[in-house]
mmCIF file of C-alpha atoms in Angstrom:
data_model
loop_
_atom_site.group_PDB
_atom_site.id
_atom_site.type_symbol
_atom_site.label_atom_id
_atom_site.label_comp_id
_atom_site.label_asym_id
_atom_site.label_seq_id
_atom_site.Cartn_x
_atom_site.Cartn_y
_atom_site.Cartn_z
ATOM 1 C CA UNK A 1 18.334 -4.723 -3.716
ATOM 2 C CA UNK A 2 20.956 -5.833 -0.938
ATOM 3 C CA UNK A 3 18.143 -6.099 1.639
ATOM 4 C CA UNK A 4 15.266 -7.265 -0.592
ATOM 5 C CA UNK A 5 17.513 -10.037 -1.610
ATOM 6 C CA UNK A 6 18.884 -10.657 1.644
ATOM 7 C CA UNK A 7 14.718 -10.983 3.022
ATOM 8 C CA UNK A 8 13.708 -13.190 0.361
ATOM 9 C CA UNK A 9 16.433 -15.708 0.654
ATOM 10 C CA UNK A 10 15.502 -16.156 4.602
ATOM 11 C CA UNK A 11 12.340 -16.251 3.880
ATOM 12 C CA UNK A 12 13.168 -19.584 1.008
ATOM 13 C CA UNK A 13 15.207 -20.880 4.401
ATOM 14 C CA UNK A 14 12.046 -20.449 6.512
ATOM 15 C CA UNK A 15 9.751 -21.712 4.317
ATOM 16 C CA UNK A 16 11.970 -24.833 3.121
ATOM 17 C CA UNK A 17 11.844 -25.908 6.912
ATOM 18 C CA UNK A 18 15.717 -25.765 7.654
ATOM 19 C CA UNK A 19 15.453 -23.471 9.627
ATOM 20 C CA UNK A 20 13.116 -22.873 12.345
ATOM 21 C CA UNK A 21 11.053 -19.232 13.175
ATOM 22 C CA UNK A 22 11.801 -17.308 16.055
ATOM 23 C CA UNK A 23 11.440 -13.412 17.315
ATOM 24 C CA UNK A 24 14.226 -12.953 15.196
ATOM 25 C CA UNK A 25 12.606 -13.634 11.612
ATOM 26 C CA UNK A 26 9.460 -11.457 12.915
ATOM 27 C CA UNK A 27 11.466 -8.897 13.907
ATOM 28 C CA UNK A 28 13.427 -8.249 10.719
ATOM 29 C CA UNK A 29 10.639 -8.735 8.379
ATOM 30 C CA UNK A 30 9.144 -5.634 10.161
ATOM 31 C CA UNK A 31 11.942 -3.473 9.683
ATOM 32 C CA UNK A 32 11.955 -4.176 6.319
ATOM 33 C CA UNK A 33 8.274 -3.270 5.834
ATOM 34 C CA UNK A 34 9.199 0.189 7.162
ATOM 35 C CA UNK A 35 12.386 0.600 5.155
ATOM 36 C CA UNK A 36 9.562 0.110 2.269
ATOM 37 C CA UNK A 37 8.329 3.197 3.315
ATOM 38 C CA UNK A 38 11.561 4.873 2.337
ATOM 39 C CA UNK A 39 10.591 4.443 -1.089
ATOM 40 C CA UNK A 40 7.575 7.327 -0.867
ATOM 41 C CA UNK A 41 9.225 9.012 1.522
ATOM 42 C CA UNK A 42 11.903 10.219 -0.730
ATOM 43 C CA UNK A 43 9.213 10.608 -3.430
ATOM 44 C CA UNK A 44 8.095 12.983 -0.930
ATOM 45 C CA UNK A 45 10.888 14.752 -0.072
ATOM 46 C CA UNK A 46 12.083 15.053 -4.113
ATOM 47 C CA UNK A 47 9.045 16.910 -4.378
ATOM 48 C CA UNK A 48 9.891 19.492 -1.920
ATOM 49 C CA UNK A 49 13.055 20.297 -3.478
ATOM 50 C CA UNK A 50 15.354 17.868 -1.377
ATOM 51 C CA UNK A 51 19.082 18.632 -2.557
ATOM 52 C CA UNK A 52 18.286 22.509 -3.434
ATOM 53 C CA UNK A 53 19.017 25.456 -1.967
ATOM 54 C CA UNK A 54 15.940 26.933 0.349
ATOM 55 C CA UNK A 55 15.748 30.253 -1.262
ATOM 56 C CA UNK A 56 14.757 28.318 -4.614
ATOM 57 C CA UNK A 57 11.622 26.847 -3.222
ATOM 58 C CA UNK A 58 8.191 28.050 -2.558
ATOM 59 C CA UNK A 59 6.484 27.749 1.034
ATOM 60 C CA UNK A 60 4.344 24.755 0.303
ATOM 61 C CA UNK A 61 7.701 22.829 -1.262
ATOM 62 C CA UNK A 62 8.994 23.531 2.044
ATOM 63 C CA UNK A 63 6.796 22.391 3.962
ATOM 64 C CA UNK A 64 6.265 18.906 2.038
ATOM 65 C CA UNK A 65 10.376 18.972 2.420
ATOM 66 C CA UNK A 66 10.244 19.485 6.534
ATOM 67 C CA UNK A 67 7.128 16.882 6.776
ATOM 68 C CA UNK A 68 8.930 14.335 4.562
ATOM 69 C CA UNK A 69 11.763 14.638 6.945
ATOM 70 C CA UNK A 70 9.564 14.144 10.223
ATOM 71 C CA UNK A 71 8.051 11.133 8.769
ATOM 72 C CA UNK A 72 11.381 9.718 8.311
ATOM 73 C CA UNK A 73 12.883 10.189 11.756
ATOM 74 C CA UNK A 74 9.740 8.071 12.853
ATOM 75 C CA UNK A 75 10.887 5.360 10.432
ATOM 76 C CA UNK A 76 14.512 5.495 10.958
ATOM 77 C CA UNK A 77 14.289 5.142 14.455
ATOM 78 C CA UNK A 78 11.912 2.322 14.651
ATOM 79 C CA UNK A 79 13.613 0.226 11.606
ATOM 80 C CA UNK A 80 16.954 0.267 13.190
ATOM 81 C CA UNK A 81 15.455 -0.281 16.615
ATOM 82 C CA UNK A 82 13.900 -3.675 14.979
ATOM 83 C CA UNK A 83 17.295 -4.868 13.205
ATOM 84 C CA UNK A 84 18.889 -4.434 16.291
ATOM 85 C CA UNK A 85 16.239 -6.389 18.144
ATOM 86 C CA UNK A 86 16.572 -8.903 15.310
ATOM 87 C CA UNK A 87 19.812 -9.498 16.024
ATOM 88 C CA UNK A 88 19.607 -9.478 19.477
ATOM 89 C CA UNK A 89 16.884 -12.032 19.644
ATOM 90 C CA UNK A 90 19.228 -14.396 17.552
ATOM 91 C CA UNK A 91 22.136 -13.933 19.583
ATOM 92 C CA UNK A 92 18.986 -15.069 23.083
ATOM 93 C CA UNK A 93 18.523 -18.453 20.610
ATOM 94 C CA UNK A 94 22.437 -19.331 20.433
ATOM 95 C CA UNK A 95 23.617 -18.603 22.888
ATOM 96 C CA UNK A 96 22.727 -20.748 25.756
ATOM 97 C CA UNK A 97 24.990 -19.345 28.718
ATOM 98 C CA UNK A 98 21.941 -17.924 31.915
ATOM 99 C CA UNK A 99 24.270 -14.933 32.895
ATOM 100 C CA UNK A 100 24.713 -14.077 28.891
ATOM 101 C CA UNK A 101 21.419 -14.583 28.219
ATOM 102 C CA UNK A 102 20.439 -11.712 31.461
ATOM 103 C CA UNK A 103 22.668 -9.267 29.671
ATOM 104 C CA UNK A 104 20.986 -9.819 26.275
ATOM 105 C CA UNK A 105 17.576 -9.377 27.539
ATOM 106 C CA UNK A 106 18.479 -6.711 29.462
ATOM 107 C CA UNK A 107 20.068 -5.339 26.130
ATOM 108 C CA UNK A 108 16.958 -6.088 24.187
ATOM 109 C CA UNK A 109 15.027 -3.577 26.737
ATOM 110 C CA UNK A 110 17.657 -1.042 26.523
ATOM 111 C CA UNK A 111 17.088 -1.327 23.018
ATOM 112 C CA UNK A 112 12.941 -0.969 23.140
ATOM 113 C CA UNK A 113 13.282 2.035 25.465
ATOM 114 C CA UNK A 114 15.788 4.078 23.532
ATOM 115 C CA UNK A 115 13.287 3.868 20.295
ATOM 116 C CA UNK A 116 10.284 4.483 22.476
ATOM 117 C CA UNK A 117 12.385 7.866 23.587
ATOM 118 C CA UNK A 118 13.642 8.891 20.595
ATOM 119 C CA UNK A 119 10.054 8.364 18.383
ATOM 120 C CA UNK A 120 8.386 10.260 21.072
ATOM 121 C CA UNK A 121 10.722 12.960 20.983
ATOM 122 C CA UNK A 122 10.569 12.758 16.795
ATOM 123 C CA UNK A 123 6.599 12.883 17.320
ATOM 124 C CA UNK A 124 6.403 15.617 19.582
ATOM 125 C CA UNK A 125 9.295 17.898 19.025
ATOM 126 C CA UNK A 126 6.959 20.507 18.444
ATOM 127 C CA UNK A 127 4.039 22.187 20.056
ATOM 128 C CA UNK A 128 1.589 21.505 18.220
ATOM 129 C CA UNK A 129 2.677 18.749 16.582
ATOM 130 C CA UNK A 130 2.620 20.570 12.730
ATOM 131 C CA UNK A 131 5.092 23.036 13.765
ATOM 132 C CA UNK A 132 7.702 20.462 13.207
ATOM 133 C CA UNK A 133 6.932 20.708 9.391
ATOM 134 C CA UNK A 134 4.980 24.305 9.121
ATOM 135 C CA UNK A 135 6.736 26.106 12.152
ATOM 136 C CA UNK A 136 9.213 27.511 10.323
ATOM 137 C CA UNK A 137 7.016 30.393 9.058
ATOM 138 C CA UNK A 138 6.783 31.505 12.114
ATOM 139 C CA UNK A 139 3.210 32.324 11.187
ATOM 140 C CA UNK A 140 1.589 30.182 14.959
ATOM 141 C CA UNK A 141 2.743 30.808 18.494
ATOM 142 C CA UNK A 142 4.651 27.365 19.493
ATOM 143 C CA UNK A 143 7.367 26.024 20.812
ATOM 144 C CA UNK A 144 9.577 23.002 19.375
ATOM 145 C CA UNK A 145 13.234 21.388 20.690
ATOM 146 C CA UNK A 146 16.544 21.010 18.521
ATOM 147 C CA UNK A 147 16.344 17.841 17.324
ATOM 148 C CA UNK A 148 20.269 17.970 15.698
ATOM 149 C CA UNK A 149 21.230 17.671 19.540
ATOM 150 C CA UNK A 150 18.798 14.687 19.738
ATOM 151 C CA UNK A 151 19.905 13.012 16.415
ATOM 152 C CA UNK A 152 23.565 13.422 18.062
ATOM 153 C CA UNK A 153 22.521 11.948 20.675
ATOM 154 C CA UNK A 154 21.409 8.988 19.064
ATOM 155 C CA UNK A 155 23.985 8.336 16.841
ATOM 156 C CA UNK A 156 26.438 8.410 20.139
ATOM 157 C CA UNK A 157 24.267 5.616 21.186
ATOM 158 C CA UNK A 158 23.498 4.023 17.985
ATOM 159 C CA UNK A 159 27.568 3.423 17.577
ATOM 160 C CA UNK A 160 27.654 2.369 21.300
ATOM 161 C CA UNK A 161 25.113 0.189 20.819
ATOM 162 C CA UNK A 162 26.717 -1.678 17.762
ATOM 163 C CA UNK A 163 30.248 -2.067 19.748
ATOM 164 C CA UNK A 164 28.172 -3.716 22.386
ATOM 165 C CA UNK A 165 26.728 -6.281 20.334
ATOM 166 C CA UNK A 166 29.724 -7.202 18.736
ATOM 167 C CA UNK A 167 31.507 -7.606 22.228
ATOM 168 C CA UNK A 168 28.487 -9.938 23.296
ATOM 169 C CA UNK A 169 29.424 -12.421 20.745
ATOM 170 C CA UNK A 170 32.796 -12.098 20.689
ATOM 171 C CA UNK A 171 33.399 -13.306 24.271
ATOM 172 C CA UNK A 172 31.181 -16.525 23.387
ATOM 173 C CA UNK A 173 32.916 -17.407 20.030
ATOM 174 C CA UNK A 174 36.717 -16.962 20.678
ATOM 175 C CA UNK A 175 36.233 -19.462 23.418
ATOM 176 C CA UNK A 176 34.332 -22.377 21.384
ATOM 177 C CA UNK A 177 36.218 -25.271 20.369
ATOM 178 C CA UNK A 178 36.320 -24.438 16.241
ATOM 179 C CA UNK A 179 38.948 -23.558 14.076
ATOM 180 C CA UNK A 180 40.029 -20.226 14.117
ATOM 181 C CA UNK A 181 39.003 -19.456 10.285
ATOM 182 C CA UNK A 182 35.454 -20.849 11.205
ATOM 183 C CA UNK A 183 35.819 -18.533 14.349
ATOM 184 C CA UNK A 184 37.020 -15.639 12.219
ATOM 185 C CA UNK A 185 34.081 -16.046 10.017
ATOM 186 C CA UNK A 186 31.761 -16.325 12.525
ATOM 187 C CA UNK A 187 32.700 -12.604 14.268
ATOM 188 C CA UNK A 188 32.622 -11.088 10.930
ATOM 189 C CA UNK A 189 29.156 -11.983 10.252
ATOM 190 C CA UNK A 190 28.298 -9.562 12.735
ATOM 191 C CA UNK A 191 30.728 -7.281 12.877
ATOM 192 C CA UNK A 192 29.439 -5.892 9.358
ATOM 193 C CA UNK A 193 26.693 -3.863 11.110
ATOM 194 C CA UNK A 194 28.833 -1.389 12.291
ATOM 195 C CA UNK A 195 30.609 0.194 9.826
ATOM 196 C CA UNK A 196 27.573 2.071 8.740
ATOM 197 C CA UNK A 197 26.757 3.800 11.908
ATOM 198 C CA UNK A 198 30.505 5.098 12.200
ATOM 199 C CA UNK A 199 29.608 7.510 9.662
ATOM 200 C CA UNK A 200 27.542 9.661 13.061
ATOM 201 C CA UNK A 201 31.308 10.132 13.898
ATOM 202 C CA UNK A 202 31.875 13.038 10.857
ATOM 203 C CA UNK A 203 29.142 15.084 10.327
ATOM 204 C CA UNK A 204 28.557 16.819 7.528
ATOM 205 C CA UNK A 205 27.442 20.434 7.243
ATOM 206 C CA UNK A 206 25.911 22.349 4.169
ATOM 207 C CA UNK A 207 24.454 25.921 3.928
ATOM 208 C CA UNK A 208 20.744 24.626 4.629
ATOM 209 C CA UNK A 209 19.414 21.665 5.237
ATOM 210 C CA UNK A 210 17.703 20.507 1.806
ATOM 211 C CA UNK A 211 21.282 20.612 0.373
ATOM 212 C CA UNK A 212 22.993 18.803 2.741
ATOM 213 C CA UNK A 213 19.824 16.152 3.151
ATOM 214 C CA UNK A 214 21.563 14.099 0.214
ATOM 215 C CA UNK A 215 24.436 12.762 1.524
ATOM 216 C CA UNK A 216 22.951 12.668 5.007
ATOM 217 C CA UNK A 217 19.712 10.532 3.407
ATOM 218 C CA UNK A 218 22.371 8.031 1.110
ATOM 219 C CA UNK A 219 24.240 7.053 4.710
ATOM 220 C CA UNK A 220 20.732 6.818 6.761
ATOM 221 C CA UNK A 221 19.611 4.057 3.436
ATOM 222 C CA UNK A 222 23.258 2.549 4.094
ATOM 223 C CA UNK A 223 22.970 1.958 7.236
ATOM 224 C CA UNK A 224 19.589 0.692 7.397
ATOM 225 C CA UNK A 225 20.627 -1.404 3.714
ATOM 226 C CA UNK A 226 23.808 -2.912 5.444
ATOM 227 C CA UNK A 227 22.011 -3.775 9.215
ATOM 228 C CA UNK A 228 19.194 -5.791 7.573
ATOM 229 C CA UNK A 229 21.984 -7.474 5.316
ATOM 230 C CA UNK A 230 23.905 -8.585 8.447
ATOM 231 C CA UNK A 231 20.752 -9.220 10.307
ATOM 232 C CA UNK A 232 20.196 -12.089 7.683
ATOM 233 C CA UNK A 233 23.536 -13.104 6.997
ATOM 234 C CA UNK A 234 23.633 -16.305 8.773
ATOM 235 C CA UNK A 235 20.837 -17.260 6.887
ATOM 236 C CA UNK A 236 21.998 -16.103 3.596
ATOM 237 C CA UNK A 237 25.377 -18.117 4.244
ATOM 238 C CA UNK A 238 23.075 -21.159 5.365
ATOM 239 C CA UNK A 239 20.911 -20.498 2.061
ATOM 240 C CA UNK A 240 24.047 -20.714 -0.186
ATOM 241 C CA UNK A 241 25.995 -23.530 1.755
ATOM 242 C CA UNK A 242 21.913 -26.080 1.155
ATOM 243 C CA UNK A 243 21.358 -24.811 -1.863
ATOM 244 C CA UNK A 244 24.279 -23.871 -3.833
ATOM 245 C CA UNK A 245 27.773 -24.590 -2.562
ATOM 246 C CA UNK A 246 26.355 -28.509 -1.936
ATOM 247 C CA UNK A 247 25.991 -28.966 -5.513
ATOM 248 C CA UNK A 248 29.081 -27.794 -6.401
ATOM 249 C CA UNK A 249 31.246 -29.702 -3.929
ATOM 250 C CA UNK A 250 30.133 -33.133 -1.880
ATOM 251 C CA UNK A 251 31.669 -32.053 1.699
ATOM 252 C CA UNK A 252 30.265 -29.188 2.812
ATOM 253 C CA UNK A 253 32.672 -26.613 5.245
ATOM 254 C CA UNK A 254 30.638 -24.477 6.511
ATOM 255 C CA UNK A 255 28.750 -23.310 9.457
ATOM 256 C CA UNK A 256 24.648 -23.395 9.249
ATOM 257 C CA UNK A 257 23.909 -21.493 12.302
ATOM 258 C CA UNK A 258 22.141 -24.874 13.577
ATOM 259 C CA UNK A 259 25.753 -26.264 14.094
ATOM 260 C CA UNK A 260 27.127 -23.165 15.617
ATOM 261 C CA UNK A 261 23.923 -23.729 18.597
ATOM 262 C CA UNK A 262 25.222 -27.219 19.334
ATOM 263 C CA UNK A 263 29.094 -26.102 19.479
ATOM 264 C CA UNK A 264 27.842 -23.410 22.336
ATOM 265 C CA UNK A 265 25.908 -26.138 23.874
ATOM 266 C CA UNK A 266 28.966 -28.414 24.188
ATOM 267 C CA UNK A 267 31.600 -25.372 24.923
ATOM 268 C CA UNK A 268 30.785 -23.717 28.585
ATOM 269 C CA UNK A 269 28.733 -20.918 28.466
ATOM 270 C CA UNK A 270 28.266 -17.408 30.102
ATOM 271 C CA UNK A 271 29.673 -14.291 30.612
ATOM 272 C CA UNK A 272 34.129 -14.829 31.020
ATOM 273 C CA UNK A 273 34.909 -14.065 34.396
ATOM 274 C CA UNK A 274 36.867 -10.957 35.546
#
């Protein structure tokens, strides 16, 4: 609901021309047509007895389980790749400083390679390819790669990456010429992002892996709920400050993210130097 709700009301912003398109808008929309893939994914992975234990379940439930799962590494890694590009393309159309705008791009690529890595690795763990889902019958000569050590790896990077892009704005807003609540309001916009991935930090461990794919699947939808939620807040905020918040008072004190281009444009721009 969060993200649907979040989408929608962009998309009324869009739409109502007050606020322009960008690579941005595309971006998000995308990852939100994946995370609607979610939906029979875990259809899928109900129906191969996700949340019981493995001895319970015949051979074709597990295998439906183990390709439900493969399926969603290829849409995990890709949707949060594109709300992080979202993001990042946002942060290219504010802020206006050359040497800031370098590190974003240079961010953005960062960003495309590590989900071109890690979907390749989620496409061909195995040798062949159905092993990943059918291998462990050990009934075909293969070979396949742990991808728990790859999914740690990720989330090391994942939480890394979300410090980074709350640095990147950070060092542009605390040195604009607004009011520190306005300021305050501004870094927590995108500061929300990150609390989700912190959850890579404990990891949880269960006797096999249907039972413990509960939990783990509940935090994967949370953080992919809450990154397209802060993806679109400054639109949401914008949405509510037109639409709702004019109505109910005459002055409006808020920041459309329109405004908050023109304050960077006035206030000098680029990286702060050492």
């Amino acid at each position: 609901l969060l993200p649907t709700l979040s989408i929608v009301l962009r998309l009324i912003l869009k739409l109502s021309g007050l606020s322009p398109w960008g690579a941005d808008d595309v971006s998000i929309l995308l990852a939100y047509v994946i995370l609607i893939g979610f939906l029979p994914n875990a259809d899928l992975s109900e129906k191969g007895g996700a949340g019981r234990d493995l001895w319970t379940l015949s051979p074709n439930q597990i295998d439906t389980f183990l390709l439900a799962l493969y399926i969603l590494e290829i849409l995990y890694h890709t949707s949060i790749a594109l709300t992080k590009a979202s993001i990042l393309f946002l942060f290219i159309r504010v802020f206006p400083g050359e040497k800031l705008r370098i590190v974003l791009w240079a961010t953005q690529a960062f960003n495309l390679l590590t989900a071109i890595v890690f979907n390749l690795a989620a496409i061909f763990q195995c040798q062949p390819v159905h092993l990943a889902w059918t291998g462990w019958s050990r009934q075909e000569e293969g070979r396949c790669f742990s991808m728990p050590h790859v999914g740690c790896i990720h989330g090391i990077l994942n939480i890394v990456m979300d410090v980074w892009m709350l640095v990147l704005p950070l060092t542009q807003v605390l040195r604009l010429n607004m009011k520190w609540r306005n300021k305050f309001t501004v870094i927590s916009m995108f500061s929300l992002g990150i609390f989700p991935s912190l959850q890579a930090i404990f990891p949880r461990h269960s006797p096999t892996a249907l039972v413990g794919y509960i939990p783990t699947r509940v935090w994967t939808d949370t953080e992919l709920y809450v990154g397209i939620f802060t993806a679109c807040l400054p639109c949401t905020r914008q949405f509510f400050c037109r639409f709702i918040l004019r109505r109910i008072r005459k002055k409006e004190k808020t920041i459309p993210i329109h405004t908050l281009e023109n304050a960077l444009k006035a206030s000098p721009s680029g990286l702060p130097h050492a």
